[in-house]
Coordinates of C-alpha atoms in Angstrom, one line a residue:
Chain A
Q1 CA -45.5 46.3 28.6
V2 CA -43.9 42.9 28.4
Q3 CA -44.4 40.7 31.4
L4 CA -43.0 37.3 32.2
Q5 CA -44.4 34.8 34.7
E6 CA -42.8 31.6 35.8
S7 CA -45.0 28.6 36.9
G8 CA -44.4 25.1 38.1
P9 CA -43.9 22.9 41.1
G10 CA -42.2 24.4 44.1
L11 CA -41.0 21.1 45.4
V12 CA -39.1 18.4 43.4
M13 CA -37.8 15.1 44.7
P14 CA -34.1 14.3 44.3
S15 CA -33.2 12.5 41.1
E16 CA -36.5 13.7 39.5
T17 CA -36.9 16.3 36.7
L18 CA -37.6 20.0 37.5
S19 CA -40.1 21.5 35.0
L20 CA -40.9 25.1 34.7
T21 CA -42.8 27.3 32.2
C22 CA -42.5 31.0 31.5
T23 CA -45.5 32.7 30.0
V24 CA -44.9 35.9 28.1
S25 CA -47.6 38.5 27.9
G26 CA -47.7 41.9 26.2
G27 CA -45.5 40.6 23.4
S28 CA -44.6 37.5 21.4
L29 CA -41.5 35.3 21.4
T30 CA -40.6 36.5 18.0
N31 CA -37.2 38.2 17.4
F32 CA -36.1 37.8 21.0
Y33 CA -34.0 35.4 23.1
W34 CA -35.5 33.8 26.2
S35 CA -33.3 32.6 29.0
W36 CA -33.5 30.7 32.3
I37 CA -31.4 32.0 35.1
R38 CA -31.3 30.8 38.7
Q39 CA -30.2 32.0 42.1
P40 CA -29.5 29.6 44.9
P41 CA -30.3 31.1 48.3
G42 CA -27.8 33.8 49.2
R43 CA -25.7 33.2 46.1
R44 CA -25.0 34.8 42.8
L45 CA -27.1 34.5 39.6
E46 CA -26.4 31.6 37.3
W47 CA -27.4 31.4 33.6
I48 CA -28.8 28.1 32.5
G49 CA -29.5 28.6 28.9
F50 CA -31.6 30.3 26.2
I51 CA -33.9 29.6 23.3
Y52 CA -34.4 31.9 20.3
H53 CA -37.8 32.2 18.6
T54 CA -36.5 30.0 15.8
G55 CA -36.0 27.2 18.2
N56 CA -32.2 27.4 18.4
T57 CA -30.9 26.8 21.9
N58 CA -27.7 27.5 23.8
Y59 CA -26.9 26.0 27.2
N60 CA -24.4 26.7 29.9
P61 CA -21.9 23.8 29.7
S62 CA -22.3 23.3 33.4
F63 CA -25.9 22.2 32.7
K64 CA -25.7 20.9 29.2
S65 CA -26.1 17.2 29.9
R66 CA -29.2 17.8 32.1
V67 CA -31.1 20.6 30.6
T68 CA -33.7 21.1 27.8
I69 CA -35.3 24.4 26.9
S70 CA -38.3 24.3 24.6
Q71 CA -41.0 26.7 23.5
D72 CA -44.7 26.8 22.4
T73 CA -44.9 30.0 20.3
S74 CA -48.7 29.6 20.0
K75 CA -49.0 30.1 23.7
S76 CA -46.1 32.5 24.1
Q77 CA -44.5 30.1 26.5
F78 CA -41.0 28.6 26.9
S79 CA -40.1 25.9 29.3
L80 CA -37.2 24.5 31.3
R81 CA -36.5 20.8 32.1
L82 CA -33.6 20.0 34.4
R83 CA -33.1 16.3 35.0
S84 CA -31.6 14.4 37.8
V85 CA -31.9 17.2 40.3
T86 CA -30.1 17.3 43.7
A87 CA -30.3 19.7 46.7
A88 CA -27.8 21.9 44.9
D89 CA -30.5 22.7 42.4
T90 CA -32.6 24.4 45.0
A91 CA -32.9 28.0 43.9
I92 CA -35.1 30.8 42.7
Y93 CA -35.6 30.3 39.0
Y94 CA -36.1 33.3 36.7
C95 CA -37.0 33.6 33.1
A96 CA -35.7 36.6 31.3
R97 CA -35.7 38.3 27.9
H98 CA -32.8 39.6 25.8
E99 CA -32.5 41.1 22.4
E100 CA -29.1 39.8 21.5
E101 CA -26.9 36.8 21.8
G102 CA -23.4 36.8 23.1
S103 CA -21.3 39.9 24.1
G104 CA -23.4 43.0 24.6
T105 CA -26.4 41.2 25.8
S106 CA -28.4 42.5 28.7
F107 CA -31.5 40.9 30.2
D108 CA -34.1 43.7 30.0
Y109 CA -37.3 41.9 31.3
W110 CA -37.4 39.4 34.1
G111 CA -40.1 37.3 35.7
Q112 CA -40.7 37.6 39.4
G113 CA -39.0 34.3 40.0
T114 CA -40.2 31.0 41.5
L115 CA -38.5 29.1 44.3
V116 CA -37.9 25.5 43.6
T117 CA -36.8 23.3 46.5
V118 CA -35.3 19.9 45.9
S119 CA -36.1 17.7 48.9
T120 CA -37.8 14.6 50.0
Chain B
S1 CA -14.6 28.8 33.7
Y2 CA -14.6 32.5 33.5
E3 CA -14.8 34.3 36.9
L4 CA -16.1 37.8 37.7
T5 CA -15.1 39.0 41.2
Q6 CA -16.7 41.8 43.1
P7 CA -16.1 43.2 46.6
P8 CA -18.7 41.7 49.0
S9 CA -19.9 45.0 50.4
V10 CA -19.6 48.8 49.8
S11 CA -20.8 51.4 52.3
V12 CA -21.5 55.0 51.3
S13 CA -23.0 58.0 53.0
P14 CA -26.1 59.6 51.5
G15 CA -25.1 62.0 48.7
Q16 CA -21.6 60.6 48.3
T17 CA -20.2 58.4 45.6
A18 CA -20.2 54.6 45.6
T19 CA -17.9 52.7 43.4
I20 CA -18.3 49.0 42.7
S21 CA -15.6 47.0 40.9
C22 CA -15.9 43.9 38.8
S23 CA -12.7 42.1 37.9
G24 CA -12.1 39.5 35.2
D25 CA -9.4 38.4 32.9
E26 CA -9.3 40.9 30.0
L27 CA -12.7 42.1 30.9
G28 CA -12.2 45.3 29.0
D29 CA -12.5 43.3 25.8
K30 CA -16.0 42.2 26.7
Y31 CA -19.2 44.2 27.2
V32 CA -20.4 44.4 30.8
G33 CA -23.9 44.8 32.2
W34 CA -24.8 45.8 35.8
Y35 CA -27.9 44.7 37.6
Q36 CA -29.5 46.0 40.8
Q37 CA -31.4 43.5 43.0
K38 CA -33.4 44.5 46.0
P39 CA -34.6 41.9 48.6
G40 CA -37.3 39.7 47.2
Q41 CA -37.2 41.3 43.8
S42 CA -36.0 40.4 40.4
P43 CA -32.8 41.9 39.0
L44 CA -33.0 45.2 37.2
V45 CA -30.5 46.2 34.5
V46 CA -29.0 49.6 35.4
I47 CA -26.1 49.7 32.9
Y48 CA -25.7 47.7 29.7
Q49 CA -22.8 47.5 27.2
D50 CA -20.4 49.1 29.7
I51 CA -21.7 52.6 29.8
N52 CA -25.4 52.8 28.6
R53 CA -28.3 53.5 30.9
P54 CA -31.7 52.0 30.1
S55 CA -34.6 54.4 29.9
G56 CA -35.8 55.2 33.4
I57 CA -32.5 54.6 35.2
P58 CA -31.3 57.7 37.0
E59 CA -28.3 59.6 35.7
R60 CA -26.4 59.0 38.9
F61 CA -25.7 55.5 37.7
S62 CA -22.7 55.3 35.3
G63 CA -20.3 52.6 34.1
S64 CA -16.9 52.1 32.7
N65 CA -14.8 49.2 31.6
S66 CA -11.0 49.0 30.8
G67 CA -8.2 46.5 31.3
N68 CA -9.3 43.8 33.7
T69 CA -11.9 45.9 35.7
A70 CA -15.4 47.2 35.1
T71 CA -16.8 49.8 37.4
L72 CA -20.3 50.9 38.4
T73 CA -20.5 54.3 40.0
I74 CA -23.4 55.7 41.9
S75 CA -22.9 59.5 42.2
G76 CA -24.9 61.1 45.0
A77 CA -26.1 57.8 46.4
Q78 CA -29.6 57.7 47.9
A79 CA -31.2 55.4 50.4
V80 CA -33.3 53.9 47.6
D81 CA -30.0 52.6 46.0
E82 CA -29.4 50.1 48.8
A83 CA -29.3 46.8 47.1
D84 CA -27.2 44.0 45.8
Y85 CA -25.4 44.7 42.5
Y86 CA -24.1 42.1 40.0
C87 CA -22.0 42.6 37.0
Q88 CA -22.5 40.3 33.9
A89 CA -20.5 39.4 30.8
W90 CA -20.4 36.8 28.0
D91 CA -17.3 34.5 28.2
G92 CA -17.7 33.0 24.8
S93 CA -20.0 30.2 25.7
S94 CA -22.0 31.4 28.7
Y95 CA -23.3 34.4 30.4
V96 CA -21.4 34.9 33.6
F97 CA -22.5 36.9 36.6
G98 CA -20.2 38.4 39.3
T99 CA -20.1 37.4 42.9
G100 CA -22.3 40.4 43.9
T101 CA -21.8 43.5 46.0
T102 CA -24.1 44.7 48.8
V103 CA -24.4 48.5 48.8
T104 CA -25.3 50.1 52.1
V105 CA -26.2 53.7 52.3
L106 CA -25.8 55.1 55.8

């Protein structure tokens, strides 16, 4: 059974960089797409971007100038870096898996989510 | 940017049918997925590619998509179905989620 687990600081200072890692167990990164999705308190889900096992990435244009997603296949991990954060970036951050790119995609496995608060 | 709009809330009596709509421009030309999210939990896909149920999802969940509206139907709703539901589609450059609908079974 595939499991995803997010890890990283729960508090980030404004203007700093938010960094999270997702560790995948029960499977490898190969042949799947791996996304970061966030949910501000009381609001809808928001897709940030994905990485494919080949290293190809695709980002939501709303985040493109601030975000980098990378992977370490030897550790079955992929990571999110979001630069220049503000209070509006406070959210629960999820990592999720999908088998396809584009239309027809569904996110079939999710991490439990981790709350990141941007505050002094 | 592409917008998916859902009603904020839907109420249904136990055993009755709940219908949740998701509206977007020419949405019928895109595949839609539906996610159930209970408080404090991660989303769970209940419908993918408009009409398909993943393994383990009860048959009372069904989906359709035509024109500008996709619909999630819960036939014979149960108390365990109380949750937030989100639709999701690909707009050509991003995955987009709907505004969300809270389903209350009472």
